[in-house]
PDB file of C-alpha atoms and ligand atoms in Angstrom:
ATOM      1  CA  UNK A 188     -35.900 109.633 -16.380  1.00 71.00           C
ATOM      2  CA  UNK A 189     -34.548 106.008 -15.028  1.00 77.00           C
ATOM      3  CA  UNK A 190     -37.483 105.704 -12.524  1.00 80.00           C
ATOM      4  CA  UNK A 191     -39.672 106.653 -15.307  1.00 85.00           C
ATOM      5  CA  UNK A 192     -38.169 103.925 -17.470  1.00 88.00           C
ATOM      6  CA  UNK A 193     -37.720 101.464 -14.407  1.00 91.00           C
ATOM      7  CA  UNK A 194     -41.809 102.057 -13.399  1.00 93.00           C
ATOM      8  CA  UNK A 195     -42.684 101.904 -17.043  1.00 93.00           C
ATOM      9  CA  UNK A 196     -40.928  98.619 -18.461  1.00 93.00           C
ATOM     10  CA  UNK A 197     -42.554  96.149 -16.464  1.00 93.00           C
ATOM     11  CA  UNK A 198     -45.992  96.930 -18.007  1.00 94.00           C
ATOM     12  CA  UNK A 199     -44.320  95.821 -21.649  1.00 94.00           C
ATOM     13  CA  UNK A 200     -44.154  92.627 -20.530  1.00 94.00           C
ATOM     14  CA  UNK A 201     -47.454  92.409 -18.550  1.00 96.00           C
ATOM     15  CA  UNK A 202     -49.749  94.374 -20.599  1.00 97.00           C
ATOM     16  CA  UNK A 203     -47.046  94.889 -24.404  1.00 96.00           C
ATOM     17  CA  UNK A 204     -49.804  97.926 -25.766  1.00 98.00           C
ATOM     18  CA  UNK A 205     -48.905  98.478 -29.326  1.00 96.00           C
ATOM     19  CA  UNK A 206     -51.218 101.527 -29.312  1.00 98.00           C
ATOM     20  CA  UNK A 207     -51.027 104.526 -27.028  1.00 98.00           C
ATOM     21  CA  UNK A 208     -53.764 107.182 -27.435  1.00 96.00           C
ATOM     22  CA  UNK A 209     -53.389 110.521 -25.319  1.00 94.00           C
ATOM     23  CA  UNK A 210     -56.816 112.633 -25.176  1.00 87.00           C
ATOM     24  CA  UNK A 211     -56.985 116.135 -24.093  1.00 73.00           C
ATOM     25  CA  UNK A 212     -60.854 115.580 -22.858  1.00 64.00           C
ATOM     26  CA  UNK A 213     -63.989 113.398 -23.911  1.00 59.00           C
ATOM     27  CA  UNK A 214     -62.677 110.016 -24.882  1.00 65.00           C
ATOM     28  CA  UNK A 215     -64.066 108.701 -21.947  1.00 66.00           C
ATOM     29  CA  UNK A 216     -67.233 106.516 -23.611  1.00 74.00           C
ATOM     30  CA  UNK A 217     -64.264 105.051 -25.505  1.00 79.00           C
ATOM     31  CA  UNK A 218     -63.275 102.815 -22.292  1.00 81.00           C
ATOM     32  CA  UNK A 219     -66.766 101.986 -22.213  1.00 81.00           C
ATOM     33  CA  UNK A 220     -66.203 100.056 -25.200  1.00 82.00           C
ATOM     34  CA  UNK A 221     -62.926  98.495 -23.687  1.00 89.00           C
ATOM     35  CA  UNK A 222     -62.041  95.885 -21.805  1.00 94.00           C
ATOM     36  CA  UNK A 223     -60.011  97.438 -18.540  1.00 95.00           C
ATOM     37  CA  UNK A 224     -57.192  95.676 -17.066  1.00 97.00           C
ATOM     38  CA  UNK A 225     -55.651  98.742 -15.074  1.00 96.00           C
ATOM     39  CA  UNK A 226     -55.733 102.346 -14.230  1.00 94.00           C
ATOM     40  CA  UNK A 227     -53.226 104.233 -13.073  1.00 95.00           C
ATOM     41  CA  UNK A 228     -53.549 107.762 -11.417  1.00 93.00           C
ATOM     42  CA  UNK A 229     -50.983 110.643 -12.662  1.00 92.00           C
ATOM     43  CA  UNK A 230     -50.435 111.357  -9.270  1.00 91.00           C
ATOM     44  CA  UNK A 231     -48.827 107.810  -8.383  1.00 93.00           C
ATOM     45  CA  UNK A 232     -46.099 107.154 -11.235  1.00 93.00           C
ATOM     46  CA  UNK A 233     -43.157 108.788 -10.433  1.00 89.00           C
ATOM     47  CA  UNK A 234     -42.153 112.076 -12.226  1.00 85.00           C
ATOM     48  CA  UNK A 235     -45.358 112.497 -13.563  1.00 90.00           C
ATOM     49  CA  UNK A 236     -46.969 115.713 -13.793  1.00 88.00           C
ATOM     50  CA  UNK A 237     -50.501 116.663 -12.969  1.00 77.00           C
ATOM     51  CA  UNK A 238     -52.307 117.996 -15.991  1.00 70.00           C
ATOM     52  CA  UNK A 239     -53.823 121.703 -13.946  1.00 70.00           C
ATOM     53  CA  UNK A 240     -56.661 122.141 -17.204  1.00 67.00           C
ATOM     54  CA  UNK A 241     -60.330 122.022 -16.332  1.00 65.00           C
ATOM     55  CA  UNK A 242     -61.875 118.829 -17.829  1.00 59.00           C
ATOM     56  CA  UNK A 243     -58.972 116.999 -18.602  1.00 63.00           C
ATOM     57  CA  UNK A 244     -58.647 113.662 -16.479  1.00 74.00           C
ATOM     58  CA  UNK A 245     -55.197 112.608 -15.093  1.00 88.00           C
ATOM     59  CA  UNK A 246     -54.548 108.948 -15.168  1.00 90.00           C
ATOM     60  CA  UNK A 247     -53.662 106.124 -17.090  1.00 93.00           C
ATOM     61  CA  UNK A 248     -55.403 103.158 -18.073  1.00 94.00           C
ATOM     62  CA  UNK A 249     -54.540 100.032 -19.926  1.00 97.00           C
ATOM     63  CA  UNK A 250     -57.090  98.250 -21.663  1.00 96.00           C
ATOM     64  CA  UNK A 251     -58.240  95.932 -24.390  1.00 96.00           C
ATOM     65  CA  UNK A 252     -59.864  97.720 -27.288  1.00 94.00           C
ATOM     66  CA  UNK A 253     -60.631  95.747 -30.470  1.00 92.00           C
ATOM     67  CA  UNK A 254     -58.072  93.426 -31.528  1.00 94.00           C
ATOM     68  CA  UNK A 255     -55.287  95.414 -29.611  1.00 97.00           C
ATOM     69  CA  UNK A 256     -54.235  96.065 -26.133  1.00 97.00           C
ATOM     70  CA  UNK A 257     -53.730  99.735 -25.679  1.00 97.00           C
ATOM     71  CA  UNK A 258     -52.987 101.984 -23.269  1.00 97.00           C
ATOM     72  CA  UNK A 259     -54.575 106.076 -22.697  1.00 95.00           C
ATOM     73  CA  UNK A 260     -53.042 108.722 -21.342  1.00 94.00           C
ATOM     74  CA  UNK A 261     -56.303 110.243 -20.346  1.00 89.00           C
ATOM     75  CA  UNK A 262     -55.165 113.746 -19.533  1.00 87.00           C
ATOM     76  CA  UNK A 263     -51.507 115.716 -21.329  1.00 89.00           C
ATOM     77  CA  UNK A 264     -49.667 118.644 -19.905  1.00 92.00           C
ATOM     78  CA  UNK A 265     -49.392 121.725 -22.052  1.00 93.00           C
ATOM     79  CA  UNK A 266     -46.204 123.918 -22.681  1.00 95.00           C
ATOM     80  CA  UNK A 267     -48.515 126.817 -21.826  1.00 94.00           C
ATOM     81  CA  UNK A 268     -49.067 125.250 -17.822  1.00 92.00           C
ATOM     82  CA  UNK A 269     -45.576 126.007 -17.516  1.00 93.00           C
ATOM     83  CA  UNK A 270     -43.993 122.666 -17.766  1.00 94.00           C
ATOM     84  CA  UNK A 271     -40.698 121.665 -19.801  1.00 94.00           C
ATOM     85  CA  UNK A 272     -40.607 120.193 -23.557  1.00 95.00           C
ATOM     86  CA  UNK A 273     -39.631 117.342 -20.949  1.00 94.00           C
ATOM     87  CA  UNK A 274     -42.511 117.222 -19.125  1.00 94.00           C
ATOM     88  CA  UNK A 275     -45.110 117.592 -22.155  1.00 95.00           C
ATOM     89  CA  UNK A 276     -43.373 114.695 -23.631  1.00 97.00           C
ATOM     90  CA  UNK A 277     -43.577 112.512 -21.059  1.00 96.00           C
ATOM     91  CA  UNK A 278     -46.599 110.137 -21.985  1.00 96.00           C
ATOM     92  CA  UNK A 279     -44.726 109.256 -25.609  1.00 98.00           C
ATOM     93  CA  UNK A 280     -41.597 108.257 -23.360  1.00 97.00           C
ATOM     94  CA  UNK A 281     -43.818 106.258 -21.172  1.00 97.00           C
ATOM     95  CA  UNK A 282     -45.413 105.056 -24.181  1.00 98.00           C
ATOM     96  CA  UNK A 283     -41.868 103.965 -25.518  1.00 97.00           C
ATOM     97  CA  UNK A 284     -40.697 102.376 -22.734  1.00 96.00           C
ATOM     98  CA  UNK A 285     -43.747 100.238 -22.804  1.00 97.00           C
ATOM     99  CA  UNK A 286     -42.453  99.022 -26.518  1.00 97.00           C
ATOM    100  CA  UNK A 287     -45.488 101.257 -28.118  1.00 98.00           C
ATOM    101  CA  UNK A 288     -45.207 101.501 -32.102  1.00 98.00           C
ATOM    102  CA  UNK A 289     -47.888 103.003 -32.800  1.00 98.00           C
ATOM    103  CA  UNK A 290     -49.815 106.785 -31.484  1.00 98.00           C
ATOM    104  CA  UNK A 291     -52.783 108.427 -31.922  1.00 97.00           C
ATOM    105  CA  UNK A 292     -53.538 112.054 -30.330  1.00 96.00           C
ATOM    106  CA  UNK A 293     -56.767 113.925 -30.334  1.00 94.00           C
ATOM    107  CA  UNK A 294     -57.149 117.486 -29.410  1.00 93.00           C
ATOM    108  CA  UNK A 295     -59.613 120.421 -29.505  1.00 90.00           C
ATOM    109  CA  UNK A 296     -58.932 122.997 -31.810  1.00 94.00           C
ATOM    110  CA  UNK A 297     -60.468 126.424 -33.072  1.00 95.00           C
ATOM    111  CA  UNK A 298     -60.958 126.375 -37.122  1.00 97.00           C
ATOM    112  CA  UNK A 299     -59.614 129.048 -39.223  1.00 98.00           C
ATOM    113  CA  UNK A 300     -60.177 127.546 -42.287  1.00 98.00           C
ATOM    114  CA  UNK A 301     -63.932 129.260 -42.926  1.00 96.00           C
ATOM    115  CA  UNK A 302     -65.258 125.578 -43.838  1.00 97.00           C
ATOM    116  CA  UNK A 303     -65.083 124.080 -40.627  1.00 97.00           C
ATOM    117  CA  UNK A 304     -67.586 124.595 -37.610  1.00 94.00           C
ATOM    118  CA  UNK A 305     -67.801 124.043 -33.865  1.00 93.00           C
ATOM    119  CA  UNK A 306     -68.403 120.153 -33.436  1.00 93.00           C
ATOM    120  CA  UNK A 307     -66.510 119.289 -36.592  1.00 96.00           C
ATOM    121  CA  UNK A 308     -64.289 116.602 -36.633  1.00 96.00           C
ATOM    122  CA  UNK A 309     -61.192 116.941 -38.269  1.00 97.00           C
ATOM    123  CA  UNK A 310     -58.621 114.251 -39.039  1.00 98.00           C
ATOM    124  CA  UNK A 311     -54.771 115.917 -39.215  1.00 98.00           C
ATOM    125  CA  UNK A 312     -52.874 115.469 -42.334  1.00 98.00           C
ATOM    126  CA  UNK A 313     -49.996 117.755 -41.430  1.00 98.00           C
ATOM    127  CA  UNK A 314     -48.774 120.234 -38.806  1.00 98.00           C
ATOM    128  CA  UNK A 315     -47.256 123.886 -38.343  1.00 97.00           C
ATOM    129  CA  UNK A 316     -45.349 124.155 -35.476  1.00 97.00           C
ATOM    130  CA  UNK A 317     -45.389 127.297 -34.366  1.00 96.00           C
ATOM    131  CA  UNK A 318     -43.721 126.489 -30.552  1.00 94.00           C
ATOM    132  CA  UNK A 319     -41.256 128.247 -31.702  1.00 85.00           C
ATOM    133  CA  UNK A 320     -38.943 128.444 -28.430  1.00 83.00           C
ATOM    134  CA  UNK A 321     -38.667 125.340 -28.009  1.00 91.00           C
ATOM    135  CA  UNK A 322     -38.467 121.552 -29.308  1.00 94.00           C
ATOM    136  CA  UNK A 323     -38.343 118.035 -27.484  1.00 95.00           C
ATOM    137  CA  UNK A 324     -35.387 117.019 -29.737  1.00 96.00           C
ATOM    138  CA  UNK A 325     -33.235 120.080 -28.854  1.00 95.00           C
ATOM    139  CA  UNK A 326     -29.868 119.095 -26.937  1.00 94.00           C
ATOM    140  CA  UNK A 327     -30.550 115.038 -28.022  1.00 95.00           C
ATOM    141  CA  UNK A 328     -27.036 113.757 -28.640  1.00 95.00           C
ATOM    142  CA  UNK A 329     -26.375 111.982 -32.543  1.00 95.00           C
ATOM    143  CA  UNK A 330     -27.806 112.739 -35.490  1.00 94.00           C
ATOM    144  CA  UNK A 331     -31.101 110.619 -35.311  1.00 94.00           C
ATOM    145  CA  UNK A 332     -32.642 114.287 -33.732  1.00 95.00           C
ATOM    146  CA  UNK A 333     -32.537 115.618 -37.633  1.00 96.00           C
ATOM    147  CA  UNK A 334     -36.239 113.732 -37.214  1.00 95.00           C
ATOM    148  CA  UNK A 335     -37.499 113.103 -40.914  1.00 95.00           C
ATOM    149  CA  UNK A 336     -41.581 114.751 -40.565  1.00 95.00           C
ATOM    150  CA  UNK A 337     -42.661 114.279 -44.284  1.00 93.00           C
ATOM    151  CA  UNK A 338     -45.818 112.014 -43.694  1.00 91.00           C
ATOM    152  CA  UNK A 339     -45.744 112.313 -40.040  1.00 96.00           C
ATOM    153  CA  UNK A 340     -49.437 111.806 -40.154  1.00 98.00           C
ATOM    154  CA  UNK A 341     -48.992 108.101 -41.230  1.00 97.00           C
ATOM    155  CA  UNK A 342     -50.795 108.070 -45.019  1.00 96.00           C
ATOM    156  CA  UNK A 343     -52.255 104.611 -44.325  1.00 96.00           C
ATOM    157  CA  UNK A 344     -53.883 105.069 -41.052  1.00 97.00           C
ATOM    158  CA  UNK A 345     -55.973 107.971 -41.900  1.00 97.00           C
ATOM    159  CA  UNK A 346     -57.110 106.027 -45.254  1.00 98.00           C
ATOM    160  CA  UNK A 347     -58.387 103.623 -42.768  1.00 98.00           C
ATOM    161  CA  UNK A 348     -60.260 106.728 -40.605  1.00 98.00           C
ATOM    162  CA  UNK A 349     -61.276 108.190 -43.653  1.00 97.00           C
ATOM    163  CA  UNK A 350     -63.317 104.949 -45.113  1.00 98.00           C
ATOM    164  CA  UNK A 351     -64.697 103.691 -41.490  1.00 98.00           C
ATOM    165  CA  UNK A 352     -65.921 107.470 -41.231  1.00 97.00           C
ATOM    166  CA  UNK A 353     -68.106 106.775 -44.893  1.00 97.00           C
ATOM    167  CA  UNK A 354     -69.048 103.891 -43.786  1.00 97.00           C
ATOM    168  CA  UNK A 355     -70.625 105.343 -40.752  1.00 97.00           C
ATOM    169  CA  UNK A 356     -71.848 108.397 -42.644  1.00 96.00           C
ATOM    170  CA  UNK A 357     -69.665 110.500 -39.880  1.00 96.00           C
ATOM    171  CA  UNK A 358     -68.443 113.478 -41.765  1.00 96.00           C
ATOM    172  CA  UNK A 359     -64.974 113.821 -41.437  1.00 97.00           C
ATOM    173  CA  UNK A 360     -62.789 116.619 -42.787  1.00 97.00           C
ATOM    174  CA  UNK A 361     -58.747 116.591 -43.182  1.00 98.00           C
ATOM    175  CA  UNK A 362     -56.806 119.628 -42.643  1.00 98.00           C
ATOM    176  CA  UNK A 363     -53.474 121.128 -41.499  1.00 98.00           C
ATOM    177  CA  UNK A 364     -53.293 121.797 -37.782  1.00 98.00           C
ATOM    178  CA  UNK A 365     -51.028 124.588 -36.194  1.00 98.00           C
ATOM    179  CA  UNK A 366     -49.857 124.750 -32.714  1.00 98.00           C
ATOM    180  CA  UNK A 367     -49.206 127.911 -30.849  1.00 97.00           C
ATOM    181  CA  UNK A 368     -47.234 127.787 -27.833  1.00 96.00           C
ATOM    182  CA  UNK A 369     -50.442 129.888 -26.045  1.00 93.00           C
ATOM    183  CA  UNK A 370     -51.775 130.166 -23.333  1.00 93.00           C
ATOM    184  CA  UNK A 371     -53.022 133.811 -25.053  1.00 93.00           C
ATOM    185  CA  UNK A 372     -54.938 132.923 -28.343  1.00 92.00           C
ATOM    186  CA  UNK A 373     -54.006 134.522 -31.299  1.00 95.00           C
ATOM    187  CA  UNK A 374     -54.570 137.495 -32.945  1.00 94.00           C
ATOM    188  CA  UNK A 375     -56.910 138.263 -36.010  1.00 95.00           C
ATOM    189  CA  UNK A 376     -53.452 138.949 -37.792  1.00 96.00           C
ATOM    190  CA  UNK A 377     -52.017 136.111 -36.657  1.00 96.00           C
ATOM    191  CA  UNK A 378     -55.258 134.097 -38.127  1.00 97.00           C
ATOM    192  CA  UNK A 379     -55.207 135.819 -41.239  1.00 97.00           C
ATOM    193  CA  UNK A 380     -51.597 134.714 -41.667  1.00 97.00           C
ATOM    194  CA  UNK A 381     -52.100 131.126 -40.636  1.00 98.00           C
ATOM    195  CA  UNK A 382     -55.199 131.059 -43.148  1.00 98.00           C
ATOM    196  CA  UNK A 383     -52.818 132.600 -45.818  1.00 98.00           C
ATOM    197  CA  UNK A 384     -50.266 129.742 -44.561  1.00 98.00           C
ATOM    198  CA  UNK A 385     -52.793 126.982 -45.769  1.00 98.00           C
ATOM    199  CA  UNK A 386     -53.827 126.248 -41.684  1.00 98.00           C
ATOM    200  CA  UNK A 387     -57.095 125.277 -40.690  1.00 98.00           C
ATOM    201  CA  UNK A 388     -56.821 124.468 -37.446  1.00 98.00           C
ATOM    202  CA  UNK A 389     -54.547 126.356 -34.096  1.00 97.00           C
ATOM    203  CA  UNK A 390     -54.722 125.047 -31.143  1.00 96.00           C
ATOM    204  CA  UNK A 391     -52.020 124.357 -28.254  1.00 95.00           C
ATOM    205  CA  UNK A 392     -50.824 121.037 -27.911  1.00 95.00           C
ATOM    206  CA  UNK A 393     -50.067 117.538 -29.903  1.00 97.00           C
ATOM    207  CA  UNK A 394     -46.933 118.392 -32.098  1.00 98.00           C
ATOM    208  CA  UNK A 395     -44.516 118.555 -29.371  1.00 98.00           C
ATOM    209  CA  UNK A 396     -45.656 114.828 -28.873  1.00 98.00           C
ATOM    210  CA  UNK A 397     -45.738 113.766 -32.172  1.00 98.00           C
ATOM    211  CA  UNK A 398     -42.291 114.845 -32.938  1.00 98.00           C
ATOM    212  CA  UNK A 399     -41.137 112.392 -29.971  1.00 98.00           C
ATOM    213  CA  UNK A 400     -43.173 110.102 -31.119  1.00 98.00           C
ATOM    214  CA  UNK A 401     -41.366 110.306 -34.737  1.00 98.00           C
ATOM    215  CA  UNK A 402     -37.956 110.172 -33.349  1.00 98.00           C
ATOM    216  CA  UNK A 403     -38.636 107.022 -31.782  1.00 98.00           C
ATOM    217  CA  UNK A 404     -40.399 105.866 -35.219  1.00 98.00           C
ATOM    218  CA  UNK A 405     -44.265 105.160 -34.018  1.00 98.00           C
ATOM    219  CA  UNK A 406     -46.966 105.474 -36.697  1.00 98.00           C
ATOM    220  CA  UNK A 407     -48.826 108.799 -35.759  1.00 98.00           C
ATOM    221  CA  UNK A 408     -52.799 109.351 -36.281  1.00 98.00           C
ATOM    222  CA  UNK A 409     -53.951 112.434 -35.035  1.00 97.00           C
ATOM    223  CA  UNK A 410     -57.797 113.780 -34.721  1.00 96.00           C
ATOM    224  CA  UNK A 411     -59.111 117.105 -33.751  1.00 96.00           C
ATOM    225  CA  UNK A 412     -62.148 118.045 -32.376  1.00 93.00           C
ATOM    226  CA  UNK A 413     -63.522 121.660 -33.784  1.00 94.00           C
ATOM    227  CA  UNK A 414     -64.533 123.542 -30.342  1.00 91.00           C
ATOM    228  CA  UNK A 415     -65.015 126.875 -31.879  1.00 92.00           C
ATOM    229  CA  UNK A 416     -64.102 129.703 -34.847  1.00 93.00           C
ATOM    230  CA  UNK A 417     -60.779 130.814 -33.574  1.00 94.00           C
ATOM    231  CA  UNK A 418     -61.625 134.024 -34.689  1.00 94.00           C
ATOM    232  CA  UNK A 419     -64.533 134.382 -32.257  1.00 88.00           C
ATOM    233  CA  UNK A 420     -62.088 132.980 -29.655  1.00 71.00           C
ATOM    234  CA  UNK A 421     -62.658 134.784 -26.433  1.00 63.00           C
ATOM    235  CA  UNK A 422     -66.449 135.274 -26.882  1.00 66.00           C
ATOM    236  CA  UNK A 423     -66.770 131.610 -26.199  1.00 64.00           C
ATOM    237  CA  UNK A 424     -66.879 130.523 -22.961  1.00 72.00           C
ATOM    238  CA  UNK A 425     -64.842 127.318 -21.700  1.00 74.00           C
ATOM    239  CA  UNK A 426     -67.373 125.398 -20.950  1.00 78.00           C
ATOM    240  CA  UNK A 427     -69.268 125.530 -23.936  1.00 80.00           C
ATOM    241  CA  UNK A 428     -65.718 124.139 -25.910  1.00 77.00           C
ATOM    242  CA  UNK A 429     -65.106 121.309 -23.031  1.00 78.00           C
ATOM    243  CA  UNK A 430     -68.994 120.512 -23.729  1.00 84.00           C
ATOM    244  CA  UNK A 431     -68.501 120.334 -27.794  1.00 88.00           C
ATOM    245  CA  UNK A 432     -65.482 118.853 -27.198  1.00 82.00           C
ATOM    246  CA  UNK A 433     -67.332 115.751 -25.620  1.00 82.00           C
ATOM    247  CA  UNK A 434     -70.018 115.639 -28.221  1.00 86.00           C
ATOM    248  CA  UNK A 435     -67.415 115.430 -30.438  1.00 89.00           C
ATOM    249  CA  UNK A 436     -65.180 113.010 -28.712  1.00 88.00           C
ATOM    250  CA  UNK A 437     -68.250 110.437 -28.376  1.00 88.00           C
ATOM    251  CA  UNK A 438     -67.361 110.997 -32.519  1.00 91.00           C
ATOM    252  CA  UNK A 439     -63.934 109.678 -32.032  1.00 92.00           C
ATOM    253  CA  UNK A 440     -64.107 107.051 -29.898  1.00 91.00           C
ATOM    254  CA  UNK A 441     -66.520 105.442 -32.361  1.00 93.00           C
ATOM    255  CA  UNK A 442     -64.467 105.626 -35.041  1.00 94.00           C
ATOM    256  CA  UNK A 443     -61.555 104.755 -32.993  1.00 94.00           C
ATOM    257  CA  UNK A 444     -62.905 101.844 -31.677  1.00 93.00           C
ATOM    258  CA  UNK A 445     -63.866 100.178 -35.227  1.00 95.00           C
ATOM    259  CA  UNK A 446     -60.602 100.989 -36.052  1.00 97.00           C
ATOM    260  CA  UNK A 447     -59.018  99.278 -33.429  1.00 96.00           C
ATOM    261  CA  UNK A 448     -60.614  96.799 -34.869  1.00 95.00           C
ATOM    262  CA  UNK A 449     -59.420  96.747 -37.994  1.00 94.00           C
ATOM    263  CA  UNK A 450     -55.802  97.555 -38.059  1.00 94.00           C
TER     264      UNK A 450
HETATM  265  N1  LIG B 179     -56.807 128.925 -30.492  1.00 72.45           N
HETATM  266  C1  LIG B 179     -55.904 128.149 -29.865  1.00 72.45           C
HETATM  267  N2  LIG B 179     -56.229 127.025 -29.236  1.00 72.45           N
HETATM  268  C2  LIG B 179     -57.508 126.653 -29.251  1.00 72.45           C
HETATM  269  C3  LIG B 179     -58.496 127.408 -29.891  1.00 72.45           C
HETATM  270  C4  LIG B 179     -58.110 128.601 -30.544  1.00 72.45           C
HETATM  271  O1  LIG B 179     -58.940 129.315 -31.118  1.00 72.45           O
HETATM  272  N3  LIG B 179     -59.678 126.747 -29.722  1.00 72.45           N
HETATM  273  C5  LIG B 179     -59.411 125.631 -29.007  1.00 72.45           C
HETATM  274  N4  LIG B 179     -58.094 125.564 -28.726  1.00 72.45           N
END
């Protein structure tokens, strides 16, 4: 973790982001929109992983966006590719090393709740963790792990989504979002007991992330993209949910980028 830390520091200094924004896929017209200083691929920072998922990118890329400099993780590893708590955290340790205060994740996710549809967007006001085997705070020394995760989906920031989305006329919907460890998707009794359990959302990554990002006391804002019904899941085919996924990450970065511009 030193030569993580030791690569990482520097860039406080030359570039000091105060947002971090990890994307699973499609936030790419969002650098359109920015002003690039630097990218960085996975494959050249020491101890980084690779992310092995079809359509996600792997680098890193510091930028101006609105009035903030930020810097993407375009591309996260998955507990389901095999790698450590460790290694899924990674980009928030990066991200803290670099000073970062502040996070926002987007995902793709299949909807339980009935309400939502493919292409919806949906703006996370809470999370069920349901990576049950493991946690990034297990083993941490001291009593700061005993992470406090009432309003872990900071209150403020997603008033802020929720009136730039009006303004826009972008229909945006708030729900809870559940992660499953995967890479199997669930079962239709597993779904009926997450929609019993107030979910409306399952998909496999994010929390792990935002519970690092907690214990080191960044803001969170988190976004997910609708890709399918999860109870269809399996009847739709990959590349139709990496293709919605886009549509509706052209969604985000819009609303992203006015309110980088805000904040
Ligand atoms: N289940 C879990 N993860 C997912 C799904 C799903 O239905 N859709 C997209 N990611």
């Amino acid at each position: 973790m030193e030569k993580l830390t030791n690569f990482f520091n520097p860039f406080k200094n030359k570039y000091n982001p105060d947002f971090a924004i990890i994307t699973g896929s499609g936030l790419g017209s969002m650098l359109e929109k920015a002003k690039i200083f630097e990218r960085i691929s996975y494959k050249d920072i020491p101890n980084f992983p690779v992310s092995t998922v079809v359509g996600h990118a792997s680098e890193l890329v510091f930028a101006e966006l609105g009035k903030h400099n930020v810097v993407f993780f375009n591309g996260r590893f998955h507990y389901y590719e095999g790698y450590s708590m460790e290694e899924v955290t990674i980009t928030i340790k990066a991200a803290h090393a670099m000073g970062v205060k502040n996070l926002i994740v987007s995902n793709a996710s299949g909807a339980v709740n009935p309400t939502l549809k493919a292409g919806d967007l949906m703006l996370i006001k809470d999370h069920v963790n349901f990576i049950f085997a493991d946690n990034p705070l297990r083993g941490v020394k001291g009593n700061e792990k005993f992470v406090n995760m009432t309003n872990v989906y900071d209150e403020e920031l997603r008033k802020i989504v929720k009136t730039i989305a009006f303004k826009h006329n972008i229909p945006i919907k708030e729900g809870v979002y559940c992660a499953v460890m995967g890479p199997s998707f669930e079962t239709i009794s597993e779904l009926l007991l997450m929609e019993r359990l107030g979910i409306d959302a399952v998909g496999m990554s994010t929390v792990p992330e935002v519970i690092l990002a907690r214990f080191y006391g960044m803001k969170v804002l988190g976004l997910s993209c609708i890709t399918d019904n999860a109870f269809e899941e399996g009847v739709v085919q990959h590349e139709k949910v990496i293709q919605i996924a886009k549509e509706c990450g052209e969604k985000i970065s819009f609303i992203l980028s006015e309110f980088l511009m805000e904040v």
